[in-house]
Short mmCIF file of C-alpha atoms in Angstrom, two decimals:
data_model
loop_
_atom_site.label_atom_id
_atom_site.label_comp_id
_atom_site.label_asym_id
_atom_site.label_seq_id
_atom_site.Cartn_x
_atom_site.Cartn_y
_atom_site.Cartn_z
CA UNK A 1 144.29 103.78 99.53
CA UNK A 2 142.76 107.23 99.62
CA UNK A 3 141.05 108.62 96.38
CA UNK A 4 143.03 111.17 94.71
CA UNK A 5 141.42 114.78 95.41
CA UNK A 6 142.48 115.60 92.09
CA UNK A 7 139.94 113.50 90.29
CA UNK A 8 136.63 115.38 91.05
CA UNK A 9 136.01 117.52 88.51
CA UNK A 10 136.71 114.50 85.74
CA UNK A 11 134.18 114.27 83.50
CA UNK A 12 134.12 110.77 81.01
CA UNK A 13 132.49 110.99 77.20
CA UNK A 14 129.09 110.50 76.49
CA UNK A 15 127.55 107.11 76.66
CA UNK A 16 126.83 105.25 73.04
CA UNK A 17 122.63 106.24 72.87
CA UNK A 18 120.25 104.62 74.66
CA UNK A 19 116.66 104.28 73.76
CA UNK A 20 113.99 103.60 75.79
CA UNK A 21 111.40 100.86 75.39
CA UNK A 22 107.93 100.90 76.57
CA UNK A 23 108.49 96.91 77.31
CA UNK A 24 112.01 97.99 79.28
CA UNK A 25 109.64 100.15 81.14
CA UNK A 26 107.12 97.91 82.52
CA UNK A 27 109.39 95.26 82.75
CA UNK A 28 111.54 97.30 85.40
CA UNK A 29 107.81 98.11 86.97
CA UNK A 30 106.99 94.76 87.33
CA UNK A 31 109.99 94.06 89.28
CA UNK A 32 109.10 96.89 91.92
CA UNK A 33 105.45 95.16 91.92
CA UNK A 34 103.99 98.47 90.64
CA UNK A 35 100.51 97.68 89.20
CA UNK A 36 99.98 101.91 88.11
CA UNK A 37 99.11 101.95 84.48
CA UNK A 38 101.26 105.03 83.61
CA UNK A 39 103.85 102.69 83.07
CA UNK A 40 102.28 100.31 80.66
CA UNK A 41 99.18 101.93 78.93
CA UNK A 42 99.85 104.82 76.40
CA UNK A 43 95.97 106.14 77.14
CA UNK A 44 96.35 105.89 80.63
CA UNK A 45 99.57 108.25 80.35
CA UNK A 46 98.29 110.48 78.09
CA UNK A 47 95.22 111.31 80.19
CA UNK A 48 97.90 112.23 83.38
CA UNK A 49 99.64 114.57 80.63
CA UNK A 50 102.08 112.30 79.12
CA UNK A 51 102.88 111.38 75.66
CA UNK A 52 103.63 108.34 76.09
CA UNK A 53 104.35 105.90 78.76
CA UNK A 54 106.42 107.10 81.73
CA UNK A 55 108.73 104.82 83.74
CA UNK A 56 109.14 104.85 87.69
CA UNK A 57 111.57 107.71 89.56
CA UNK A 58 114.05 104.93 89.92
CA UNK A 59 114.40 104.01 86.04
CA UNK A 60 117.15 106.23 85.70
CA UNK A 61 119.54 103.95 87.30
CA UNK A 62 119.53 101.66 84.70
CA UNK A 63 121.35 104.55 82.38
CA UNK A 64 123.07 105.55 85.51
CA UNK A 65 124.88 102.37 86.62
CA UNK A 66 126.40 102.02 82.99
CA UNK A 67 127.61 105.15 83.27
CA UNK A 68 128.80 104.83 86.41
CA UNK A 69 130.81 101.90 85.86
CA UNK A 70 132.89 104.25 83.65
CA UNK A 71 134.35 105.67 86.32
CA UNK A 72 134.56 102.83 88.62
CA UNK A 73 136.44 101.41 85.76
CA UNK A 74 138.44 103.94 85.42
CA UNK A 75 142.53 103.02 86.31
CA UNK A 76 142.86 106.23 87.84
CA UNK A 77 139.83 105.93 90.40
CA UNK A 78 141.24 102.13 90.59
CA UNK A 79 138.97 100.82 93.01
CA UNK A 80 138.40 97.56 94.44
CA UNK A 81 134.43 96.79 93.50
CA UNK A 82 133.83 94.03 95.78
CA UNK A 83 134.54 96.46 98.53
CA UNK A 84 131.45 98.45 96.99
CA UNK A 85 128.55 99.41 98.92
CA UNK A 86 125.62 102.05 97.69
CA UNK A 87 125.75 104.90 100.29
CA UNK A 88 123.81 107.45 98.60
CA UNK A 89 121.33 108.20 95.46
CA UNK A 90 119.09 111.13 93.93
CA UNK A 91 117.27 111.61 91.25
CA UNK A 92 116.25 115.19 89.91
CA UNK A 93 113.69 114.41 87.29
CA UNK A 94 113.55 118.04 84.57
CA UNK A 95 110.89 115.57 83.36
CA UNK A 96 110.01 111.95 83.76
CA UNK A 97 112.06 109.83 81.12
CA UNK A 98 109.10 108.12 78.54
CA UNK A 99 108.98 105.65 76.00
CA UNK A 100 110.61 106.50 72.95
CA UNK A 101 113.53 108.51 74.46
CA UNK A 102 117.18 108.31 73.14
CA UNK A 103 119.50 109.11 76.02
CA UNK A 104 122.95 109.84 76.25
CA UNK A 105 124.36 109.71 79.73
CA UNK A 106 127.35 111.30 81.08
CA UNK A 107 129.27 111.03 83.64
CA UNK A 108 131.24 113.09 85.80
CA UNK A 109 132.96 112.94 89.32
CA UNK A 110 131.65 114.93 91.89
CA UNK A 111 133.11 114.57 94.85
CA UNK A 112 136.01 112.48 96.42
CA UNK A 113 136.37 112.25 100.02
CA UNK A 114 137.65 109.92 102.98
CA UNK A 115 136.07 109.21 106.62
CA UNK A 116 137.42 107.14 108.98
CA UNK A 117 139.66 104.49 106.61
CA UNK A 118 136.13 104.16 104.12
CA UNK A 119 136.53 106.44 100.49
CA UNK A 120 133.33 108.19 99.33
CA UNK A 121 133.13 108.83 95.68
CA UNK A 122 130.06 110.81 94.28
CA UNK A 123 129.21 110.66 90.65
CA UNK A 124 127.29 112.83 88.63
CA UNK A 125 125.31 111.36 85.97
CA UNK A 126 123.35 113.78 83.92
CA UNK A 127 120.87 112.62 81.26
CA UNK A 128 119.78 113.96 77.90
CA UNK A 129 118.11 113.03 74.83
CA UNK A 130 120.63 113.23 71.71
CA UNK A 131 119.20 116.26 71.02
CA UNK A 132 120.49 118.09 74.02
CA UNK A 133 116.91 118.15 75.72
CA UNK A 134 118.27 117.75 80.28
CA UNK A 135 115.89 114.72 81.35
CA UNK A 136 117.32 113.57 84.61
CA UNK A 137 120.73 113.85 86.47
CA UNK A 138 121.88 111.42 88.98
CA UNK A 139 124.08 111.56 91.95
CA UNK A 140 125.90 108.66 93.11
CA UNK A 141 127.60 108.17 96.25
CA UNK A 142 129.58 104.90 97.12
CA UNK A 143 131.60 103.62 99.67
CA UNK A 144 134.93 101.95 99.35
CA UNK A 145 135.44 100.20 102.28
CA UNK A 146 138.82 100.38 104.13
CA UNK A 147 140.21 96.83 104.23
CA UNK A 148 140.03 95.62 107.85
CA UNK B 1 94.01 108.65 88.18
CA UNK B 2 94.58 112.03 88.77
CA UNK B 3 97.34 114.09 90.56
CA UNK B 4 96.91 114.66 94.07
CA UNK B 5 96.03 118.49 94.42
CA UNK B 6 98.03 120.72 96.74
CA UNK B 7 95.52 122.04 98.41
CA UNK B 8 94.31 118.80 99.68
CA UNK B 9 97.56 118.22 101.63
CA UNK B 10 98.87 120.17 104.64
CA UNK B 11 101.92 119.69 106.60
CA UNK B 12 101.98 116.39 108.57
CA UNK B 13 99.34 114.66 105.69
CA UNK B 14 100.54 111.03 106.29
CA UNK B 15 100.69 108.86 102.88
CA UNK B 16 99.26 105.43 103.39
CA UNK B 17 101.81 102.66 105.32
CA UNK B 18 102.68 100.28 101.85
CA UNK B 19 104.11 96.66 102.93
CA UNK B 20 105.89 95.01 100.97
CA UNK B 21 107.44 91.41 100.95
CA UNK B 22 111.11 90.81 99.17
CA UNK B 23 112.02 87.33 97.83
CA UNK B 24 115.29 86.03 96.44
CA UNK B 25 112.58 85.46 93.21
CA UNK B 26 112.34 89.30 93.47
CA UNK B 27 115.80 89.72 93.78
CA UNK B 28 116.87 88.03 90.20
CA UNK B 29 113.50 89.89 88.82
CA UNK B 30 115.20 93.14 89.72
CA UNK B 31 118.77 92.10 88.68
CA UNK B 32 117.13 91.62 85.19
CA UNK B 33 115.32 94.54 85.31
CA UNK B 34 117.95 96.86 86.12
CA UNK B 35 121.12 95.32 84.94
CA UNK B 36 122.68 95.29 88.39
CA UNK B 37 124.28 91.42 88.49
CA UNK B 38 126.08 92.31 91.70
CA UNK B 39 126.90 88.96 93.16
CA UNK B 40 126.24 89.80 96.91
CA UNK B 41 122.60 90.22 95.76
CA UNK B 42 122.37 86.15 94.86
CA UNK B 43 125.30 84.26 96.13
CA UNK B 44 125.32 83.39 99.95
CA UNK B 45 128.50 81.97 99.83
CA UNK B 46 130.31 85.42 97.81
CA UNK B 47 128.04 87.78 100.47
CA UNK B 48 129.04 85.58 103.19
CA UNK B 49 132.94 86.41 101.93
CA UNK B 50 132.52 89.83 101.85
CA UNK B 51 131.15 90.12 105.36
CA UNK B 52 127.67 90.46 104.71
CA UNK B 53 125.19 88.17 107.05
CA UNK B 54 123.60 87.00 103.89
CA UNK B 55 122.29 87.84 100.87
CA UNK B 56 120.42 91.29 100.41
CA UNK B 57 118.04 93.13 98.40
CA UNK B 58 119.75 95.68 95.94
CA UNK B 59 119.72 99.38 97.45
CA UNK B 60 117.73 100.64 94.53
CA UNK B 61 114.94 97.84 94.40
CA UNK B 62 114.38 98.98 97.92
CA UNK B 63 114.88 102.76 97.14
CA UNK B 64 111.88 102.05 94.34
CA UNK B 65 109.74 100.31 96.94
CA UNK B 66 109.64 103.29 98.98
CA UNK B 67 108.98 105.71 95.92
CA UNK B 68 105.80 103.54 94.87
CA UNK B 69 104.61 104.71 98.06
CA UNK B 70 105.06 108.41 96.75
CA UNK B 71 103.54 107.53 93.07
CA UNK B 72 100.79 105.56 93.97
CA UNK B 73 99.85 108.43 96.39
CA UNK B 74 100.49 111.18 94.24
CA UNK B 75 98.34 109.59 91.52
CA UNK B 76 100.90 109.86 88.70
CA UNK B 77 104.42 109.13 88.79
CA UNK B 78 105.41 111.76 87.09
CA UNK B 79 104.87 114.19 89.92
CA UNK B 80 108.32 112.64 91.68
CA UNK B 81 110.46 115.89 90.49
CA UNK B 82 113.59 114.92 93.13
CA UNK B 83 114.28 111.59 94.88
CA UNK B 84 117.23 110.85 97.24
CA UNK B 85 117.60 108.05 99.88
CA UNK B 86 120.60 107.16 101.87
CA UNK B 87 121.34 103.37 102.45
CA UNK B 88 121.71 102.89 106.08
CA UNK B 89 121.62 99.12 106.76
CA UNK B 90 120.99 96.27 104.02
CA UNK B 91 118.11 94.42 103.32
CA UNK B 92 118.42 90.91 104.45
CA UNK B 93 116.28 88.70 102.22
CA UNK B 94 116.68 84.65 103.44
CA UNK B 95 115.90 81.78 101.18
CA UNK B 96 112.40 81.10 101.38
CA UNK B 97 108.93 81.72 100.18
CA UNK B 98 108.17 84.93 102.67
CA UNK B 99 111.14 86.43 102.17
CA UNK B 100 111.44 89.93 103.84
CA UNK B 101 109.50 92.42 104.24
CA UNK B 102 109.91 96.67 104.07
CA UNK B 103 107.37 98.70 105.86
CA UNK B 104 107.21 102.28 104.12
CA UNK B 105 105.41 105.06 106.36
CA UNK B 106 104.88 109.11 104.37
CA UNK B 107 104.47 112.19 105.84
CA UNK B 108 104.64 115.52 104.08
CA UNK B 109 106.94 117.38 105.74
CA UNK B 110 106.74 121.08 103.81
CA UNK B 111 104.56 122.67 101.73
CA UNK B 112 106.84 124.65 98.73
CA UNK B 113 106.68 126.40 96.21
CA UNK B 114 104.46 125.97 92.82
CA UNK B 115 101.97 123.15 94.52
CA UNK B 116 105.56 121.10 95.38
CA UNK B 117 106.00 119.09 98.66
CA UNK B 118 108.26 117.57 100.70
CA UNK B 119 107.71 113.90 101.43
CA UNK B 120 109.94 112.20 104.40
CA UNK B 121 109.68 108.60 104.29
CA UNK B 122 110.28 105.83 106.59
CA UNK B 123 111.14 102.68 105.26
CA UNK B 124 112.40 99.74 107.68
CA UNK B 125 112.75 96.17 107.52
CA UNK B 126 112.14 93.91 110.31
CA UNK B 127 111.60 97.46 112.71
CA UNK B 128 115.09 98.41 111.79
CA UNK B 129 115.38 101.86 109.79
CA UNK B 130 117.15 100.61 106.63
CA UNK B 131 116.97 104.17 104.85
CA UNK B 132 118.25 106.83 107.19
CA UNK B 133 116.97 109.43 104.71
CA UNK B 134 114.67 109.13 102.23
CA UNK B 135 112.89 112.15 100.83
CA UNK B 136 110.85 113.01 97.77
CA UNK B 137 109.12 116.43 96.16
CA UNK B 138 106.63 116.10 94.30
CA UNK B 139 104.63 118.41 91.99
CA UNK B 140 100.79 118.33 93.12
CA UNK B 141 98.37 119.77 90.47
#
């Protein structure tokens, strides 16, 4: 079944706050095998710049799949998540998310479109602190697979 | 460390080839680590039902493979100022101790604006292309 056009544009409330731990951070390091100290040692941060820790390019999707699921959740988008696959994903960093920061994600649809019996849905995810400060926005795009 | 200047990089500077290997160990480190329980990324049987030819590595633990390349290169992760990859074929990742293994090769591909440049990666698996784009900028000093 073919995503309503009508839906991009749909934007969801903000996510509850999420704060960022410097032990969150190198744990998610760890599991790319990254060794750089900018994620674990506040000294070695500070002298690239920082104030704290930083966390990898990729951190983001840990707000961003929450958010996400929003919409995939949504009755409206009603789709079938075991027919799921990641197509597409960008990050556009205003400045790397640190240690310390209380983010509120939210989530809006982007784009709905269908090729060849699969449904593409993009999803904007655009991060903040609570305070209003832009620290990253994600784009989604998955792929609903067309039952065979 | 210290970033990477600009003017030490011209177009067609080639980052240095990262290997890495992928194990199913890996795979439940990164479901952990990210939040992303997907079931196709640790069941054979449930990937097997939804027509995958096994179990494979999540998109994004492969997506952050390839951006270590970037980091570690730049000299501070923080540089990264876009990412974007596009998942082209999965990750198989088999049931043993070698697991599998992704092959990231980096080339700077434009000089921009404000000491920014264009990275174009190439990341495959077993010599198959498993991101069909995969492209950073990042801010040099």
């Amino acid at each position: 079944m073919a995503l309503d056009p009508g839906l991009v544009g749909r934007s969801y409330p903000p996510s509850v706050v999420y704060e960022v731990g410097r032990e969150k951070i190198a744990e998610f390091a760890t599991a790319l095998g990254d060794p750089d100290p900018a994620y674990r040692d506040p000294a070695a941060a500070r002298a690239l710049g920082h104030p704290d820790v930083i966390a990898p390019p990729t951190f983001a999707i840990v707000l961003s799949l929450g958010a996400g699921n929003v919409v995939v959740g949504d009755p409206d988008v009603g789709i079938d998540y075991s027919r799921v696959v990641h197509g597409e994903q960008r990050f556009t960093h205003h400045r790397p998310v640190r240690a310390g920061d209380r983010l509120v994600a939210t989530a809006t649809i982007d784009a709905v479109r269908s090729v060849a019996g699969n449904d593409m849905l993009t999803t904007r995810v655009d991060l903040a602190t609570e305070d209003g400060e832009p620290v990253c926005t994600t784009r989604s795009m998955l792929v609903v697979r067309g039952a065979a | 460390m210290s970033r990477l200047r600009a003017a030490d990089v011209v177009v067609g500077t080639e980052l240095p080839e990262q290997v890495s290997r992928v194990t199913r160990a890996d795979l439940v480190r990164y479901a952990g680590a990210s939040g992303d329980f997907n079931v196709i990324h640790w069941s054979d049987r449930v990937a097997g039902e939804v027509g995958l030819p096994g179990v494979i590595a999540h998109g994004m633990l492969t997506a952050g493979l390839a951006a270590r390349a970037v980091t570690g290169w730049a000299g501070d992760p923080g540089a990264v100022v876009d990412y974007h990859v596009r998942f082209s074929r999965p990750v198989v990742v088999p049931d043993d101790d070698a697991g599998a293994e992704v092959a990231v090769r980096g080339r700077v591909a434009a000089l921009l604006d404000d000491g920014r440049v264009r990275v174009d990666l190439t990341v495959t698996s077993g010599g198959d292309k498993v991101l069909s784009l995969a492209r950073a900028v990042v801010a040099l000093a």
